[in-house]
XYZ file of C-alpha atoms in Angstrom:
461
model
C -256.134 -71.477 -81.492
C -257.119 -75.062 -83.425
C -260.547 -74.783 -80.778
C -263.905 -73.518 -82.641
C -264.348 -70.127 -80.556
C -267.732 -68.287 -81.622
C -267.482 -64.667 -83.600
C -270.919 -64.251 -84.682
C -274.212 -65.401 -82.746
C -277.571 -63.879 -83.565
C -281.271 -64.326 -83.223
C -283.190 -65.013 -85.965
C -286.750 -66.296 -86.572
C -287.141 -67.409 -82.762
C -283.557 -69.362 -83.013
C -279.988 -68.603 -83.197
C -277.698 -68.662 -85.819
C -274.015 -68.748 -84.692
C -270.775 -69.041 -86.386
C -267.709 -70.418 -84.911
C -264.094 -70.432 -86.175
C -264.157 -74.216 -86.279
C -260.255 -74.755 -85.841
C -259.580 -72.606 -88.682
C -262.363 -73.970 -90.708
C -265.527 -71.642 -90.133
C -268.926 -73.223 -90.034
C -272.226 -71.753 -88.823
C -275.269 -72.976 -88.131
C -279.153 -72.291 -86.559
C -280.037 -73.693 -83.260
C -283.193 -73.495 -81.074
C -283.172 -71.561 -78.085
C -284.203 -73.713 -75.918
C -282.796 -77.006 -76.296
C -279.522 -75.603 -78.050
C -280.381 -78.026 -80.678
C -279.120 -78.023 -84.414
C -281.864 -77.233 -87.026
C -280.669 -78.400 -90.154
C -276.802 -79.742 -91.403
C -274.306 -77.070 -90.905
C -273.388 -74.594 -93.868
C -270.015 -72.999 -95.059
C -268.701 -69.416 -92.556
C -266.546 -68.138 -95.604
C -267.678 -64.719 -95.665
C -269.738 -65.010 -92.710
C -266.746 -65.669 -90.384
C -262.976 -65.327 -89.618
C -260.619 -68.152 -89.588
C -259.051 -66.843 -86.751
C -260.380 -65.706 -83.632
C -257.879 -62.781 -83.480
C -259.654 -61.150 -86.396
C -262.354 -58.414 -85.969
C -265.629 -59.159 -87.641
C -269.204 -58.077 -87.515
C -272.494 -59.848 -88.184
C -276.319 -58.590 -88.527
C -279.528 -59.991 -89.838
C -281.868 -57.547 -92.166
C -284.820 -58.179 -94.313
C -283.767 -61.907 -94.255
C -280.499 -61.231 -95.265
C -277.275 -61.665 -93.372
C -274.618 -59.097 -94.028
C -271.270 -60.015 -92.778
C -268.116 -57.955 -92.556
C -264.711 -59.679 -92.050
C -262.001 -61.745 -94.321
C -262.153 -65.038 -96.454
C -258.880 -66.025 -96.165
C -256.304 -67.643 -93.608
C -254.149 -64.619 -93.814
C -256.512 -61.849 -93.731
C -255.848 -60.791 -96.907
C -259.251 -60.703 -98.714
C -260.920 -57.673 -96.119
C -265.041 -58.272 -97.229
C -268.803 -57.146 -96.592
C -270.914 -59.956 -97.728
C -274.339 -60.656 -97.982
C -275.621 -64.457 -98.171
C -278.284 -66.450 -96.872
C -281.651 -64.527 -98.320
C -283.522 -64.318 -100.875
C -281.638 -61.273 -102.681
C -278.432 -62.431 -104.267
C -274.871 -63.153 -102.729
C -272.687 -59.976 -103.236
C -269.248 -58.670 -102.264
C -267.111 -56.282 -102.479
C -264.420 -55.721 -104.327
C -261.453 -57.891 -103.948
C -258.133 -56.840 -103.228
C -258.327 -53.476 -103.935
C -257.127 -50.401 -101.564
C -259.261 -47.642 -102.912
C -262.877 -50.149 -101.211
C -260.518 -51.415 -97.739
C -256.723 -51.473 -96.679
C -256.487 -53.607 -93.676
C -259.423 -52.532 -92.368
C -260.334 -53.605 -88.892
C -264.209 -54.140 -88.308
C -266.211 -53.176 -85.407
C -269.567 -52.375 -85.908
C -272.592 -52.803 -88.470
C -276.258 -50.811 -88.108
C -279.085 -51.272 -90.109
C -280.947 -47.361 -90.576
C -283.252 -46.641 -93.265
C -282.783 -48.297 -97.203
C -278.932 -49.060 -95.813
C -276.598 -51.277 -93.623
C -273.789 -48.323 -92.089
C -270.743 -50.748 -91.248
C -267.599 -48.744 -89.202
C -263.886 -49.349 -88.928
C -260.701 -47.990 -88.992
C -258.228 -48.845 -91.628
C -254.773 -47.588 -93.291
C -256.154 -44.626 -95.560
C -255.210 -44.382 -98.861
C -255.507 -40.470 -98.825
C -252.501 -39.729 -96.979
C -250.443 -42.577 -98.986
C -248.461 -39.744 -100.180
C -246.424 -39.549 -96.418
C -245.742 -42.925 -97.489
C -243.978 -42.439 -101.043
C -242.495 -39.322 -99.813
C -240.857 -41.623 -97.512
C -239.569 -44.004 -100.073
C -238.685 -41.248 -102.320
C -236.598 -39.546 -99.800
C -234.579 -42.729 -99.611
C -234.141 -43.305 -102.966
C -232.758 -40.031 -102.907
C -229.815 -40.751 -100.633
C -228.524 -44.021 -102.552
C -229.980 -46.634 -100.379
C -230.757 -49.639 -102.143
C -234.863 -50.564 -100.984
C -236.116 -54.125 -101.879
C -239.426 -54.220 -103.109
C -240.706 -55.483 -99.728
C -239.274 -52.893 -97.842
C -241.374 -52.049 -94.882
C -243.311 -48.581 -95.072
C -242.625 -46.744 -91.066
C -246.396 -46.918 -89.198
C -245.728 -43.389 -88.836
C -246.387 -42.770 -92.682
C -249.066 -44.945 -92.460
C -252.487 -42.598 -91.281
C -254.855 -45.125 -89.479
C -258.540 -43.568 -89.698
C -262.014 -44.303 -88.971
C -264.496 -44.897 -91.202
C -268.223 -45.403 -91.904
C -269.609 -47.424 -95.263
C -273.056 -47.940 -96.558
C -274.416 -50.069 -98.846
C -277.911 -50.607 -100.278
C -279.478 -53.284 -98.106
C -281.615 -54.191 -101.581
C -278.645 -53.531 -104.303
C -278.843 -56.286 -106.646
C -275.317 -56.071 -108.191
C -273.789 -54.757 -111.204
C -274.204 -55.381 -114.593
C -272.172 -58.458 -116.511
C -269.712 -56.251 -117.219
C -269.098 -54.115 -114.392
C -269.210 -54.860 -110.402
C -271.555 -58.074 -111.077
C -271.778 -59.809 -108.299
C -270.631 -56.768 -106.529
C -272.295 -53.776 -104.215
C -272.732 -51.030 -106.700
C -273.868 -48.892 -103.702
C -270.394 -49.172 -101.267
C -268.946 -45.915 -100.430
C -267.018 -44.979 -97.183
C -266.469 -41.838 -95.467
C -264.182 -40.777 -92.573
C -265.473 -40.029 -89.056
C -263.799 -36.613 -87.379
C -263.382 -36.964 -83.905
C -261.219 -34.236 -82.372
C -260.609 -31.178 -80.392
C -260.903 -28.419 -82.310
C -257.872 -25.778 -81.874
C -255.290 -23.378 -83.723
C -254.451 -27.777 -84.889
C -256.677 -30.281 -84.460
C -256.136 -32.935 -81.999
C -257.486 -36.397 -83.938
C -258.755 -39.294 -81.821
C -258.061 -41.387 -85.632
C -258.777 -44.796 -84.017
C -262.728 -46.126 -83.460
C -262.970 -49.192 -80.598
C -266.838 -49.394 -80.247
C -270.053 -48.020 -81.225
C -273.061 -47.896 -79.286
C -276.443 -49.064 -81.159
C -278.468 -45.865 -82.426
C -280.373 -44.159 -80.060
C -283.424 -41.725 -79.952
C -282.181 -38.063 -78.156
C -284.286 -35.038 -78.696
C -286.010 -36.410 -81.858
C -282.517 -37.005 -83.056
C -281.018 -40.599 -84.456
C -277.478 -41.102 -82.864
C -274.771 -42.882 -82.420
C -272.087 -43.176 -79.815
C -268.428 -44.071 -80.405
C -265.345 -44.362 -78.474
C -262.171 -43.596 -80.047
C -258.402 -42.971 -78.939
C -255.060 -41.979 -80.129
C -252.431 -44.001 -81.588
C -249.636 -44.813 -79.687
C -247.136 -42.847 -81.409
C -249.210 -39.659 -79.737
C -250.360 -38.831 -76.499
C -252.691 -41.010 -74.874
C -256.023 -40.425 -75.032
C -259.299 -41.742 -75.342
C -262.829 -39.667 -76.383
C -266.452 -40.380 -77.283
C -267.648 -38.694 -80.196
C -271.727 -38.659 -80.901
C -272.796 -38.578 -84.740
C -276.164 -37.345 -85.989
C -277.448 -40.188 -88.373
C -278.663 -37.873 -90.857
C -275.784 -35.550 -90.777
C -274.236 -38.802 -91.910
C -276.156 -39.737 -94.233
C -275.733 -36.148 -95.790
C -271.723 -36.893 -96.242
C -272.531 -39.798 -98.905
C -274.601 -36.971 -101.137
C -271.731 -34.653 -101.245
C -267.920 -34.247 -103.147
C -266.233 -37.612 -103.879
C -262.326 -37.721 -103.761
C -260.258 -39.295 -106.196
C -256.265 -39.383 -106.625
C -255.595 -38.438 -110.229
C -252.081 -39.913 -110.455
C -250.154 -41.966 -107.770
C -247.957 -39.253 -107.182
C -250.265 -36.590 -106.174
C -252.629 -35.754 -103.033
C -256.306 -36.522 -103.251
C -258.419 -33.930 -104.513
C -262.288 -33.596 -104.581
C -264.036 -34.596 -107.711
C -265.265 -31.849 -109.990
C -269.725 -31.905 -109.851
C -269.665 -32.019 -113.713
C -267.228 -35.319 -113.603
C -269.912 -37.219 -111.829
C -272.169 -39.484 -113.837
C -275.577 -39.351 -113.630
C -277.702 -41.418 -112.169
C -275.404 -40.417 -108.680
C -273.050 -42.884 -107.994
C -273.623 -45.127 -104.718
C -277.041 -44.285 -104.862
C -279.683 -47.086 -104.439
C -282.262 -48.428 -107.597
C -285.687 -46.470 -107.051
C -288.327 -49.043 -107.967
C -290.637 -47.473 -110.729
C -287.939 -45.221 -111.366
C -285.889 -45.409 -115.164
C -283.410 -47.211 -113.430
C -285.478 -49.977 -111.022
C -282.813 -52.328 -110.378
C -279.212 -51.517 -109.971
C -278.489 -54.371 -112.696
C -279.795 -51.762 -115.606
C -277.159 -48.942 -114.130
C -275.148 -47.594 -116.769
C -271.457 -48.867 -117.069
C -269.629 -45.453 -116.861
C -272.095 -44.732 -113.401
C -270.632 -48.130 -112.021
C -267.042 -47.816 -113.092
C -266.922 -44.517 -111.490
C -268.253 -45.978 -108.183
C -265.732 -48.951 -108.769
C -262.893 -46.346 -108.750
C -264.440 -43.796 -106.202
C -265.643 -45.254 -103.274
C -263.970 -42.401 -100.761
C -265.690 -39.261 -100.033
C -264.517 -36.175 -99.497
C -266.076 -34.815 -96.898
C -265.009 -36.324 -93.329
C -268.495 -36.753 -91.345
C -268.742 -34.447 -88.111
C -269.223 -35.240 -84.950
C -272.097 -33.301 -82.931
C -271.007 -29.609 -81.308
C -267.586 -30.025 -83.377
C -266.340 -31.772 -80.542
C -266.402 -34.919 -78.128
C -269.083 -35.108 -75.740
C -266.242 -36.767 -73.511
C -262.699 -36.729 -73.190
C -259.616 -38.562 -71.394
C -256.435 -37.775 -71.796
C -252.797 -38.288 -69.937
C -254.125 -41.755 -68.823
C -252.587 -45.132 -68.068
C -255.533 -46.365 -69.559
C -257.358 -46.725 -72.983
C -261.498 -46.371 -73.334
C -262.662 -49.357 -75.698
C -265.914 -50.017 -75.048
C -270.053 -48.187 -74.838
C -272.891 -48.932 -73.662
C -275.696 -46.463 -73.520
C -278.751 -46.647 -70.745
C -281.367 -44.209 -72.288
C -284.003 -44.823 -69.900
C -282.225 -44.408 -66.542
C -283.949 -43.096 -63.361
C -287.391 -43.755 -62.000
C -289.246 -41.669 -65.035
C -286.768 -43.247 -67.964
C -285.523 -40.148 -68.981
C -282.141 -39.528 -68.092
C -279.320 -40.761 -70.146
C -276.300 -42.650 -68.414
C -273.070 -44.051 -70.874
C -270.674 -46.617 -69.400
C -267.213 -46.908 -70.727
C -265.147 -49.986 -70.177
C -261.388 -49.670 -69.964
C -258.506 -51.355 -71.016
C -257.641 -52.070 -66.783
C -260.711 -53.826 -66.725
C -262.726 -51.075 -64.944
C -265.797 -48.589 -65.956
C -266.258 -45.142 -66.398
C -270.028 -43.718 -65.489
C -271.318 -40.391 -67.096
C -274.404 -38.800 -67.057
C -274.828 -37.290 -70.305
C -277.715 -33.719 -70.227
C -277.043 -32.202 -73.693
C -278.591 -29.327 -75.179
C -281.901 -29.871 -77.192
C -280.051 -29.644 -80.231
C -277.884 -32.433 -78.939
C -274.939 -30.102 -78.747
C -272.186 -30.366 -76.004
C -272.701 -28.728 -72.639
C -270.459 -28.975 -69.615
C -273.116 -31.371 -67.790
C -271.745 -33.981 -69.036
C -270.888 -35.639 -65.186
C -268.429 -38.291 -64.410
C -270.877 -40.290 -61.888
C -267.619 -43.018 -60.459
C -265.982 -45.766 -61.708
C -266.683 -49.152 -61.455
C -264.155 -52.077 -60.757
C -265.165 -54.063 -63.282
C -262.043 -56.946 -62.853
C -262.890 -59.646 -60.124
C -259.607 -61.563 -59.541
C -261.938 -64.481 -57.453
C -263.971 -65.257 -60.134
C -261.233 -64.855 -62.602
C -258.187 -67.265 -63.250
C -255.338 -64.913 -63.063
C -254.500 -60.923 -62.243
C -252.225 -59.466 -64.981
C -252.619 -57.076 -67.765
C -254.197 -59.678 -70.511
C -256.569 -61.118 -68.111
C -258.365 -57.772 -67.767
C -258.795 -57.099 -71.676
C -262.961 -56.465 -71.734
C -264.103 -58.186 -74.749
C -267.239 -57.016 -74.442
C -269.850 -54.720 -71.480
C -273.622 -55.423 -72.066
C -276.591 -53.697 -70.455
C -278.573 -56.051 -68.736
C -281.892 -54.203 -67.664
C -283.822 -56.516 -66.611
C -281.168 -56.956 -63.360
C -279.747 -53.291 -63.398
C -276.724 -54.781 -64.411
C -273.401 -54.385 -66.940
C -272.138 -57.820 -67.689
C -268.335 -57.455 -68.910
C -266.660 -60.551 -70.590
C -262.812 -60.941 -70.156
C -260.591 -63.569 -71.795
C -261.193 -66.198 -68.412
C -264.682 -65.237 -67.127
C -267.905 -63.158 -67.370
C -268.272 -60.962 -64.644
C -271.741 -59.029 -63.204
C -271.816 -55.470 -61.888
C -274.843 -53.494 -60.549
C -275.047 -49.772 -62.925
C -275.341 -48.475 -59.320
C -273.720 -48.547 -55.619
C -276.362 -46.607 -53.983
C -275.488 -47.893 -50.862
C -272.499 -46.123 -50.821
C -274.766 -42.837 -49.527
C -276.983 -45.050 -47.320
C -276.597 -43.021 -44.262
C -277.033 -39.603 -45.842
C -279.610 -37.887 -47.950
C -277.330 -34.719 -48.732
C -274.349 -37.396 -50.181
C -277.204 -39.263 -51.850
C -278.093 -36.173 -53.910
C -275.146 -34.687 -54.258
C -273.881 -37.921 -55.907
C -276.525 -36.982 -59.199
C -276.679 -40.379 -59.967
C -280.002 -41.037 -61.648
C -280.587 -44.217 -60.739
C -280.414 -43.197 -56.366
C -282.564 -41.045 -54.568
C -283.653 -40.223 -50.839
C -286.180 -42.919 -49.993
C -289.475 -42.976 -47.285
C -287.012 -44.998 -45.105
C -284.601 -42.699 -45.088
C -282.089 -44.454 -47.151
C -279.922 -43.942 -50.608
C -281.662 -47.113 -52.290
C -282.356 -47.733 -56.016
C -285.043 -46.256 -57.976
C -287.224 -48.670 -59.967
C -290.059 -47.432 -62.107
C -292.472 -45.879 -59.596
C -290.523 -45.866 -56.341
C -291.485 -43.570 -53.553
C -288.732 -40.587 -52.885
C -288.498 -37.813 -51.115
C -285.618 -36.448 -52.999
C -283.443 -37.321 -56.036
C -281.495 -35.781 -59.226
């Protein structure tokens, strides 16, 4: 743990930029990419990365600016999205309060349009009620409860979330939020089976980047259940400006600490719109000249009512009854010889992956041609120090398309795995088809081989 392991590396202006926990002491710092040499003395990772390599945290470069979302402390008390290292000035968010993050566990950040969209899943504060219920019921009976008295995970709702802030926001004004976003607001992702009762996949592992589908602006996630509930794991896909959309409707508030949350009432809302970003040329060009009772209301209302929806009302893919938990995406939207077919790989917690060729509607709706293709060992006990449950954690699957590859990182060793095993069909052309993988077809030599970019085949998907 005291050994400087590296959470955020990035390219930036022809070099890298890379943060490292530094035993404990974070420190980043831009090298060329060539040499791997240090440009410049080292600067401060508070803000910009965790202490401790256990802790989630994610990293992006926009407009010059780096926005950062992760904790400042040793302890992981101080849950933050920062921006540092530009031209615009440093800003936070706020600190230690449960309304902006509670716990909050980061795991992606996306730059789309005036805003950076960062998602994670934390305890929400909407359903805090199960919790004092809880403690009230007690309390009830005669039992004497301590003031630290732990609160049962089952009263405690983890969700998922998306938040957006103003990649230009300059900051409150010296009396409220300065030095703060005035544009953060967070809303919760729905990804579930719809039914007589929902079933909730509450907990996000992975997003893919957003992608182009039928003039559309996506983006992929995988989720699962917790694991006080059936096991399961889904991929939900969200339409960027149905998303969008959420953070111009109802906010929620909780009117006294007792009672549920409630949507706020339209004529409640300060005008200009909270969260909203400074129009330049408009009477309000900077969001330092925002009005106090406009920022205090964003201060105390960053939640949104409305839960963002996933496309078709449903998840484009589903496991469930499993010994094994989906956690990570990566999305190939040029597969096949003419770069139009759309494959998703899904790495699992055994160290293996899941293939799926994903045809949706032209309205990006859910079909049943959504095909499981095979799955992948991803795991290679030769290459790998040891066989047992820990060993095959995937920290992270990356496309590599230059060699047709995934490369999947595990805690002792990276290991390389073609997207396809065309070989498998090699000896016949009605297996080869049949197979509908994208990337095989029937070749002139009468083979299953991979299809490049202007192969020759006589038959194929």
């Amino acid at each position: 743990e005291c050994r400087n392991f590296m959470k955020v590396l990035l390219s930036r202006r022809g070099g890298l930029f890379v943060c490292g926990t530094n035993a404990f002491n974070p420190l980043c710092a831009n090298y060329t990419v060539n040499t791997l040499e240090m440009i410049r003395d080292p600067v401060s990772g508070m803000a910009r990365c965790p202490y401790d390599p256990k802790h989630a945290n994610v990293a992006l470069f926009a407009e010059g600016n780096l926005f950062t979302a992760t904790v400042t402390d040793f302890l992981a008390i101080d849950a933050v999205i920062y921006r540092s290292l530009g031209d615009s000035p440093a800003l936070r968010t706020v600190k230690h309060d449960s309304k902006w993050f509670r716990e909050p566990y980061f795991v992606s950040a996306v730059e789309w349009g005036p805003h950076i969209y960062f998602f994670f899943r934390e305890i929400a504060m909407e359903f805090n009620y199960l919790e004092k219920l809880f403690i009230k019921s007690l309390k009830t009976r005669s039992f004497y409860l301590p003031a630290n008295f732990p609160v049962p995970e089952q009263t405690q709702v983890v969700v998922s979330r998306v938040a957006r802030v103003c990649k230009r926001d300059r900051g409150g004004s010296q009396r409220v939020l300065e030095k703060q976003w005035t544009s953060f607001l967070k809303a919760r992702l729905n990804c579930s089976v719809p039914g007589d009762s929902h079933f909730y996949f509450n907990l996000l592992h992975s997003t893919s980047p957003i992608i182009r589908m039928h003039g559309r602006d996506i983006i992929l996630g995988v989720f699962s259940t917790p694991a006080n509930s059936i096991p399961g794991s889904a991929v939900c896909a969200f339409d960027m400006e149905q998303l969008a959309g959420v953070f111009d409707g109802r906010f929620k508030e909780q009117k006294s600490p007792e009672s549920i949350w409630t949507p706020v009432a339209d004529e409640a809302i300060p005008k200009p719109r909270p969260g909203g970003c400074a129009v330049q040329g408009s009477r309000f060009n900077s969001s330092n000249s925002f009005p106090d009772e406009m920022l205090n209301f964003v201060k105390t209302h960053p939640l949104m009512d409305e839960a963002v929806p996933s496309l078709g009302q449903r998840p484009w893919i589903v496991r469930t009854m499993v010994r094994y938990q989906l956690n990570k995406i990566v999305v190939d939207t040029e597969a096949g010889p003419h770069r139009n077919r759309t494959v998703v790989f899904l790495g699992s917690s055994r160290g293996t992956i899941l293939k799926f060729l994903i045809m949706p509607n032209q309205d990006n709706t859910v079909t049943n041609s959504n095909i499981f293709l095979e799955e992948l060992e991803g795991f290679n006990p030769d290459k790998c120090v040891e066989d047992s449950p820990q060993a095959r954690q995937l920290l992270s699957l990356t496309l590599d398309r230059v060699s047709h590859s995934l490369l999947l990182a595990f805690p002792s060793c990276v290991v390389s795995v073609p997207v396809a095993r065309c070989q498998l069909y090699s000896r016949c052309m009605k297996s080869c088809i049949a197979s509908r993988d994208p990337y095989c077809g029937w070749t002139r030599g009468s083979t299953c081989s991979f299809l490049r970019p202007g192969t020759r085949y006589t038959a194929s998907l």
